CSV table of C-alpha atoms (C1' of nucleotides) in Angstrom, one decimal:
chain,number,residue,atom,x,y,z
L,1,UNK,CA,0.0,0.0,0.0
L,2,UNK,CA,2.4,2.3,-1.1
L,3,UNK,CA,1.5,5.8,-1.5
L,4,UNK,CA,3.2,5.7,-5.5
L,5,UNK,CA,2.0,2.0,-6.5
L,6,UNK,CA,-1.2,0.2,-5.8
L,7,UNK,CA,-1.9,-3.4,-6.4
L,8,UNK,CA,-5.1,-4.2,-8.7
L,9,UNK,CA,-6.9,-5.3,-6.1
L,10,UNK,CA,-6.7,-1.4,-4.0
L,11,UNK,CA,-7.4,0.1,-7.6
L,12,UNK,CA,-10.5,-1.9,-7.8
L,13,UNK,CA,-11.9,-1.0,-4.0
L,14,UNK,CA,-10.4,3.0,-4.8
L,15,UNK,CA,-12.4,3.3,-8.1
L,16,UNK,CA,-14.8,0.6,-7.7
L,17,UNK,CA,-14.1,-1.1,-11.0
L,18,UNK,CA,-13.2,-4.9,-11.5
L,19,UNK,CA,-10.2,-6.7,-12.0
L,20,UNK,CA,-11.4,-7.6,-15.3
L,21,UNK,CA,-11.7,-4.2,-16.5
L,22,UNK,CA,-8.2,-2.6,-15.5
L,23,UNK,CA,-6.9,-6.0,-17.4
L,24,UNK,CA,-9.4,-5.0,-20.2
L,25,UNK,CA,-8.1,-1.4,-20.4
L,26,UNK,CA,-4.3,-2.5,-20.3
L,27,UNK,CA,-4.8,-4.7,-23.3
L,28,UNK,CA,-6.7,-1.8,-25.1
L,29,UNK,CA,-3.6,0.3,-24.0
L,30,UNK,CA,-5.4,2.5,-21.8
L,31,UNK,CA,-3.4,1.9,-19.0
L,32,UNK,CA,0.0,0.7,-19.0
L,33,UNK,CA,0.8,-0.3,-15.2
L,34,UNK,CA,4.6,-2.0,-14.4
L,35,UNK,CA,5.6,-5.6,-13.3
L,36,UNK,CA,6.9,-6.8,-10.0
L,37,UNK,CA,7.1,-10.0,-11.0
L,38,UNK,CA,3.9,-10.9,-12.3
L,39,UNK,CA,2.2,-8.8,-10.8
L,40,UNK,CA,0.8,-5.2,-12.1
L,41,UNK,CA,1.5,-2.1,-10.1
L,42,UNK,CA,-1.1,0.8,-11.1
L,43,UNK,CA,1.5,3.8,-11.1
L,44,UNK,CA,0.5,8.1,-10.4
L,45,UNK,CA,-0.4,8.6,-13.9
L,46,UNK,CA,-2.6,5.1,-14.4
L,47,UNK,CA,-4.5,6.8,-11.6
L,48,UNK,CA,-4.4,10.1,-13.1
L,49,UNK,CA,-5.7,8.1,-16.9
L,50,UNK,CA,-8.2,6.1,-15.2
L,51,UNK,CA,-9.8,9.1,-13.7
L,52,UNK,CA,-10.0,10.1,-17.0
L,53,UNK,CA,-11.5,7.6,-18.6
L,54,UNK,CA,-14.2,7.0,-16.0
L,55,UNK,CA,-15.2,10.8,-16.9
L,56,UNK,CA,-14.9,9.8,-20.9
L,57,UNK,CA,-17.7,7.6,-20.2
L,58,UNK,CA,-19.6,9.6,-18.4
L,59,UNK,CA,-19.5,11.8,-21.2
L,60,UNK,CA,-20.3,8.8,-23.6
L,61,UNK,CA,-17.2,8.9,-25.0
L,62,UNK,CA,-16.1,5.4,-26.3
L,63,UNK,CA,-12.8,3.6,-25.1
L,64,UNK,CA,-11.1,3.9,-28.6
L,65,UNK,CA,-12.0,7.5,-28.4
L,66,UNK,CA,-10.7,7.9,-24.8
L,67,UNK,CA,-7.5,6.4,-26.0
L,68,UNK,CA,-7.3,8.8,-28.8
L,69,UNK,CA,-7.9,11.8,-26.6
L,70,UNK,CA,-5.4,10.1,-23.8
L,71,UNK,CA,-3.0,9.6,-26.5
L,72,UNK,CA,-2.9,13.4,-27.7
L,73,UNK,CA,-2.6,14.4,-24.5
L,74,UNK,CA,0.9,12.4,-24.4
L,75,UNK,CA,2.4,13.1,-27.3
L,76,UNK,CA,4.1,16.0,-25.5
L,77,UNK,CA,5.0,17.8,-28.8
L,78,UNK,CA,3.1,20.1,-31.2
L,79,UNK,CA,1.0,20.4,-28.6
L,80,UNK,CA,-1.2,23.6,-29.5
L,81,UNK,CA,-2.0,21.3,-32.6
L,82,UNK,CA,-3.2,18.5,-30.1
L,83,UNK,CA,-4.9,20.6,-27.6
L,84,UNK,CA,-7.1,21.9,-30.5
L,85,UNK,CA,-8.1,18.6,-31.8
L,86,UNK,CA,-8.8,17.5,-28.5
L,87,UNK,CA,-10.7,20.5,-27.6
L,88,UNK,CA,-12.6,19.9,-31.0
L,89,UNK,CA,-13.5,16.4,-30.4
L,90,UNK,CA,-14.7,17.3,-27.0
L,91,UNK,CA,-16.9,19.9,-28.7
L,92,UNK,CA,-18.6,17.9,-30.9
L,93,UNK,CA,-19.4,15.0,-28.5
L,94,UNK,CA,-21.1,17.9,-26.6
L,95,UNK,CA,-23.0,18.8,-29.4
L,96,UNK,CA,-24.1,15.1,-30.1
L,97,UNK,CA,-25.3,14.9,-26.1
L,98,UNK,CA,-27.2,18.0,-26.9
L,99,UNK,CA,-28.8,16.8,-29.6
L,100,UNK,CA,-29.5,13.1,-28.3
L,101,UNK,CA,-30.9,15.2,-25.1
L,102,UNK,CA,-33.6,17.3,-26.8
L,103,UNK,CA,-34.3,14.2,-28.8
L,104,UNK,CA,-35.1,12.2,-25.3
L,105,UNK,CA,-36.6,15.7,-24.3
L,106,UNK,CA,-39.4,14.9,-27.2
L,107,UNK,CA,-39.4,11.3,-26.7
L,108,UNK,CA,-40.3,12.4,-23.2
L,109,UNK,CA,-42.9,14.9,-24.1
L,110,UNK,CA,-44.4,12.7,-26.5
L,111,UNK,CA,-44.9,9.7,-24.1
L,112,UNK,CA,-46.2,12.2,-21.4
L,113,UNK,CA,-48.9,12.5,-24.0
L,114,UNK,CA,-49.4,9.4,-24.3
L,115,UNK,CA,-49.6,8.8,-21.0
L,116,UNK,CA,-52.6,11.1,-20.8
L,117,UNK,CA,-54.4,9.3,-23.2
L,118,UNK,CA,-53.7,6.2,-21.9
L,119,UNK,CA,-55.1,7.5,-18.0
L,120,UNK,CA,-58.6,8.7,-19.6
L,121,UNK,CA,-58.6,5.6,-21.4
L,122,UNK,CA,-58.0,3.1,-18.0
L,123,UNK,CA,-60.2,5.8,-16.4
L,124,UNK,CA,-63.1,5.2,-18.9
L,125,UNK,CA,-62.4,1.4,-18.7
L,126,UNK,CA,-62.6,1.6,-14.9
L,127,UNK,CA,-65.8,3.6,-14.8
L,128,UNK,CA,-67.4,1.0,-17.7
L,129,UNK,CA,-66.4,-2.0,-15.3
L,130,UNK,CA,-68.4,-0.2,-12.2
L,131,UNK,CA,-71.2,0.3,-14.2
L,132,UNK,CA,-71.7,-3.0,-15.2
L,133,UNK,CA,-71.6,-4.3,-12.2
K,1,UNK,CA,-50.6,-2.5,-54.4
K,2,UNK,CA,-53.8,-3.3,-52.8
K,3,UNK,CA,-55.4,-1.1,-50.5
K,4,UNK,CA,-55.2,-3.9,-47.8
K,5,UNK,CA,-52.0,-5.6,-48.2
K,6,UNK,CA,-48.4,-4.9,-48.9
K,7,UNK,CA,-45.6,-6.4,-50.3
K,8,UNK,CA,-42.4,-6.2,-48.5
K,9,UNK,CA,-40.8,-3.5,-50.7
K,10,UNK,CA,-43.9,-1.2,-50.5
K,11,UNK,CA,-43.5,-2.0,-46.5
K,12,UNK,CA,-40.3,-0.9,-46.7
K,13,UNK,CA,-40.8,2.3,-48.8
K,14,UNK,CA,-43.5,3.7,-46.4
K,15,UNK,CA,-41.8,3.5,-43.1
K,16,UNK,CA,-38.4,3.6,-44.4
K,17,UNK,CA,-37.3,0.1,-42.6
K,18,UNK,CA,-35.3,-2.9,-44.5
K,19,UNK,CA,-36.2,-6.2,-45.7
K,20,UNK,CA,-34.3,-7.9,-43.3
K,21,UNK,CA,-35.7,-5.9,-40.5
K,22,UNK,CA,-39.2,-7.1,-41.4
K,23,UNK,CA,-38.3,-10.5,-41.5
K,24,UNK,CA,-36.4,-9.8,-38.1
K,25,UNK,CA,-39.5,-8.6,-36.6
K,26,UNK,CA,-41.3,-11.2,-37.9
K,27,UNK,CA,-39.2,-13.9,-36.3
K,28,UNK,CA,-39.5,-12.3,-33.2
K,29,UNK,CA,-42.8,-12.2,-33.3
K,30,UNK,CA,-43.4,-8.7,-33.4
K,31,UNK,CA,-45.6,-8.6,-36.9
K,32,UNK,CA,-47.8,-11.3,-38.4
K,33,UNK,CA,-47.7,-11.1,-42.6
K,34,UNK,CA,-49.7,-13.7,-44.1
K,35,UNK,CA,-48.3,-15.8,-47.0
K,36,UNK,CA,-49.5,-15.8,-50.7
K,37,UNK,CA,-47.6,-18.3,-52.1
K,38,UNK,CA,-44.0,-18.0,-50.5
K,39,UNK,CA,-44.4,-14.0,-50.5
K,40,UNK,CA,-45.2,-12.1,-47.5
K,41,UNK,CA,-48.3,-9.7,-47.4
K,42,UNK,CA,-48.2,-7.0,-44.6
K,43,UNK,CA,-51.7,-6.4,-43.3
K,44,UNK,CA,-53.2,-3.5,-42.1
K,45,UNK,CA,-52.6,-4.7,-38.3
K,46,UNK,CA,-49.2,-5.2,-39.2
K,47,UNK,CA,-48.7,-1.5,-40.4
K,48,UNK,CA,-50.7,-0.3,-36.8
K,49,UNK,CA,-48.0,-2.6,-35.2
K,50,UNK,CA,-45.2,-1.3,-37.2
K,51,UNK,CA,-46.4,1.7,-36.5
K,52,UNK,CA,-46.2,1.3,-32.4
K,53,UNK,CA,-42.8,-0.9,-32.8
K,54,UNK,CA,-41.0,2.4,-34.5
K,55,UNK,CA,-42.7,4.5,-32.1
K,56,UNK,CA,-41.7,2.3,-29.4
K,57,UNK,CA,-38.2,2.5,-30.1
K,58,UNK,CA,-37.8,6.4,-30.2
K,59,UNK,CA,-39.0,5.7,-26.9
K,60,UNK,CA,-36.0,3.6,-26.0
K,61,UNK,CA,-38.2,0.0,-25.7
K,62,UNK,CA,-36.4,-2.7,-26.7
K,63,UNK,CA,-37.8,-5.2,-29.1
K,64,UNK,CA,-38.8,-7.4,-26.3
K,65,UNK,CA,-40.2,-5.0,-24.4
K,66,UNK,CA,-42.3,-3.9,-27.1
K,67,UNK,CA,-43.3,-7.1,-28.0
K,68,UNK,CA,-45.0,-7.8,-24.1
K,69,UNK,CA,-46.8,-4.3,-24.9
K,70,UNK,CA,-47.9,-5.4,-28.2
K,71,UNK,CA,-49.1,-8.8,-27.1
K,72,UNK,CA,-50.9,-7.0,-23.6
K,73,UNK,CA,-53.0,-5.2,-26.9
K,74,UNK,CA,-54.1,-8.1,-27.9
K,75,UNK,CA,-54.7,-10.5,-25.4
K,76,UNK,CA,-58.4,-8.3,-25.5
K,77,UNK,CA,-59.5,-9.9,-22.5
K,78,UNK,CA,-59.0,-8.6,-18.9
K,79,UNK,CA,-58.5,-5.7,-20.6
K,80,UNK,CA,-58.3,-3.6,-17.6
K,81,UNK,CA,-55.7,-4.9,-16.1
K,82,UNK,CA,-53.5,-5.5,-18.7
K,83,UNK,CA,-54.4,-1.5,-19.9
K,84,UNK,CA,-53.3,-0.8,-16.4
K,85,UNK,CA,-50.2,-3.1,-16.9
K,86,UNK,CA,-49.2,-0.9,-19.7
K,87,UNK,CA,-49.8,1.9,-18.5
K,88,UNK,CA,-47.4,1.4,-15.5
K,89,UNK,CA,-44.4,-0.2,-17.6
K,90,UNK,CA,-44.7,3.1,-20.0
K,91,UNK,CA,-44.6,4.9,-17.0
K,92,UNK,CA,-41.3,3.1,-15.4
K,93,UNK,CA,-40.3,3.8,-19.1
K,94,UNK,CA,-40.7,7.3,-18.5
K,95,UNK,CA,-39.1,7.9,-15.3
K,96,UNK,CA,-36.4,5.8,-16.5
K,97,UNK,CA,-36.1,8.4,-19.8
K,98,UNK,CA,-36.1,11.2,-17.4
K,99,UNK,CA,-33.1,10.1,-15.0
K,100,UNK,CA,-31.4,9.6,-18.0
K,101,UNK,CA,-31.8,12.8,-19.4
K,102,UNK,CA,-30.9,14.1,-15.8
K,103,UNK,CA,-27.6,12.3,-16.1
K,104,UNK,CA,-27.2,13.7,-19.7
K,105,UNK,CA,-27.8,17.3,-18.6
K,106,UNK,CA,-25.4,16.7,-15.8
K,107,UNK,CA,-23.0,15.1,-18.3
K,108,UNK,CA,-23.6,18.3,-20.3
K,109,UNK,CA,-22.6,20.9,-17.9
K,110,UNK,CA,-19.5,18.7,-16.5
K,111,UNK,CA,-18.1,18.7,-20.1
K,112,UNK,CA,-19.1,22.3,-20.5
K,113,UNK,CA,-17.0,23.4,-17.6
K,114,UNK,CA,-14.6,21.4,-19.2
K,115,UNK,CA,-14.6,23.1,-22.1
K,116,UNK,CA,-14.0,26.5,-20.5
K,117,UNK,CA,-11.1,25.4,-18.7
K,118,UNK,CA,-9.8,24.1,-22.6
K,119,UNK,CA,-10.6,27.1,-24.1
K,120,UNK,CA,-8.3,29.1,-21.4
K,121,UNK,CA,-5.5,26.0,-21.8
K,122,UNK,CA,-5.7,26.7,-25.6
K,123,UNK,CA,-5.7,30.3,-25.0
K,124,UNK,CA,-3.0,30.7,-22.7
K,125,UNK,CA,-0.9,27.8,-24.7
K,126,UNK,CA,-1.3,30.0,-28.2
K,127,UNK,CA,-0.4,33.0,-26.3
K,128,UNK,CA,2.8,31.4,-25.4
K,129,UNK,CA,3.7,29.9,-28.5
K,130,UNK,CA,3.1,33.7,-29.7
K,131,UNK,CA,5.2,35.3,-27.4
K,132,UNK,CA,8.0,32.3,-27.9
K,133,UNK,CA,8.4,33.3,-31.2
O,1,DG,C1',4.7,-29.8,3.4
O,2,DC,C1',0.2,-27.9,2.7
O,3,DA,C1',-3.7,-25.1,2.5
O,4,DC,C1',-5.3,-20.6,1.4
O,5,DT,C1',-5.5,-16.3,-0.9
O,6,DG,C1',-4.5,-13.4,-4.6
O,7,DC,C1',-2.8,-12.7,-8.9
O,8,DT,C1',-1.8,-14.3,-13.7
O,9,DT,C1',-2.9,-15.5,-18.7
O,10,DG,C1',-5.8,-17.3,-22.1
O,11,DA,C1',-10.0,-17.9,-24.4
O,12,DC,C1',-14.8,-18.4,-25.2
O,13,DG,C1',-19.5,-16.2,-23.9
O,14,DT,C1',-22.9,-12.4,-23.7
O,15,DT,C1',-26.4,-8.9,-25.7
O,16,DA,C1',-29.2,-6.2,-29.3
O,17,DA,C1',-30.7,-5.5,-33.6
O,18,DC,C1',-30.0,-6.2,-37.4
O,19,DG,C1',-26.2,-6.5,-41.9
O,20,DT,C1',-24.7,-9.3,-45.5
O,21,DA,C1',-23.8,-13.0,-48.5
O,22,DA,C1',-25.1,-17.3,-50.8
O,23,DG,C1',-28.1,-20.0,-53.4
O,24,DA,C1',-32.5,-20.6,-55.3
O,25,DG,C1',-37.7,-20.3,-56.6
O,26,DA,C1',-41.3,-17.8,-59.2
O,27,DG,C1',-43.6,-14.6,-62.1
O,28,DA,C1',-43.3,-11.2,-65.9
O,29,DC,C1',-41.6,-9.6,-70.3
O,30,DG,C1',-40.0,-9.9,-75.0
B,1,DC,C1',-36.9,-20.0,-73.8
B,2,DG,C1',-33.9,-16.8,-71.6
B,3,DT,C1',-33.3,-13.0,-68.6
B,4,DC,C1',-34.7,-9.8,-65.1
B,5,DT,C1',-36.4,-8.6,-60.8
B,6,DC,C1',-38.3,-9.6,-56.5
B,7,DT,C1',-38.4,-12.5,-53.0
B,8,DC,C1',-37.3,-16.4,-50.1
B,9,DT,C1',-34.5,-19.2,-46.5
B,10,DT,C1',-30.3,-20.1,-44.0
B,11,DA,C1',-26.7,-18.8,-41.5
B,12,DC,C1',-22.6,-16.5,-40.2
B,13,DG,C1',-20.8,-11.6,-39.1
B,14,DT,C1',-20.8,-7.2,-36.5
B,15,DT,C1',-19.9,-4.1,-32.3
B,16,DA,C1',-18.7,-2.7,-27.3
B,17,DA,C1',-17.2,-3.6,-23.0
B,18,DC,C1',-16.5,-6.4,-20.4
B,19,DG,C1',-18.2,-11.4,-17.7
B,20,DT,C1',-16.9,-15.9,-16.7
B,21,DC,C1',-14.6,-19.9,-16.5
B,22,DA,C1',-10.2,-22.8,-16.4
B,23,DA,C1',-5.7,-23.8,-15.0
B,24,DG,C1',-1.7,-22.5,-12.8
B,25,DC,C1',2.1,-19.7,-10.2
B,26,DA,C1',3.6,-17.1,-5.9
B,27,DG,C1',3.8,-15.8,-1.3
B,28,DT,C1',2.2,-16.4,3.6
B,29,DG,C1',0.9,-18.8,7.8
B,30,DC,C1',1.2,-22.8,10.5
DNA sequence: GCACTGCTTGACGTTAACGTAAGAGAGACG
DNA sequence: CGTCTCTCTTACGTTAACGTCAAGCAGTGC
């Protein structure tokens, strides 16, 4: 439990996120955490990355698209160049949650108008039923 | 071209869907063509249940889902119940659709602030490459 | 020496909603 | 009769992000 390497196990309880997955995002080159042995040590910056990417999904960014963004931010060189596409990427994603929002926003508004159909309809049924009793 | 029944292509013209995606919903039960000779013929109850099937999916149903709703319609007895039935899944539906627009506009506003802080990264960074030259 | 625990590397399984290709029948047209 | 066009069935392919075994090494406690 060193304060600069933590097994898989402490990165699974510290970021609630299974084995499986860290493994997952090693392979997809994600994360890239050292050997002692055989074991992986999760490092400062595979800390700092995974914090990242656990935001990229919030955002609905996919993992190839996380690894793009993490890998511009690495390069280290031409980096105005880099910031901008990043900054552009992030821009449009934005622009897709906006549109997939107000698209859920009329989905929404449309079944809320369904929905009062269907409780004058149930309401009418109900009143049928006592009627004919 | 009947008034009453539909070939696959005309199916596919008006509600701009694919072959295979009839025959897909076909196999899953979801629509109900009868068969002159080896053809398929869309009826007029398939269209309504096309119809609710699209709908249903704007509405983030799945297949399955939509399926349960379709076949509540037409089970036609103990209609009351099964009308209330529906009603209450469309409802969870809805107050599912709403949390995760929620999460979306929270999503939205995180990447936003994000997006500030780039803009004054980029800024700053362009200034510096500016004054470095 | 042995059990127990934790970690490892494969490698196949899962889910949804179709896409896509192969091979063939059936009716219309000239 | 040949060709064209439409349709049919069958069945494997696709995508993302892991889940779920299986089998085995490594260190620790007793």
């Amino acid at each position: 439990m060193s304060e600069e390497q933590m097994t898989i196990r402490e990165m699974c309880d510290a970021y609630d996120v299974t084995p499986r997955t860290l493994r997952f995002y090693e392979s997809k080159e994600l994360l890239f955490p050292i050997r002692e042995g055989q074991k992986r040590l999760f490092t400062k910056r595979d800390r700092a990355r995974l914090k990242l990417i656990l935001r990229g999904k919030r955002f609905g960014f996919s993992l190839e698209e996380i690894r793009q963004l993490l890998d511009l931010y690495d390069m280290g060189d031409q980096q105005a160049t880099q910031l901008q596409r990043t900054y552009d990427v992030a821009r449009q994603r934005l622009q897709d949650m906006e549109e997939q929002r107000d698209e859920l926003n009329e989905a929404i508004d449309d079944l809320r108008e369904q929905l009062k159909w269907g409780e004058q309809i149930i309401a009418d049924f109900e009143k049928d039923l006592k009627a004919a009793q």
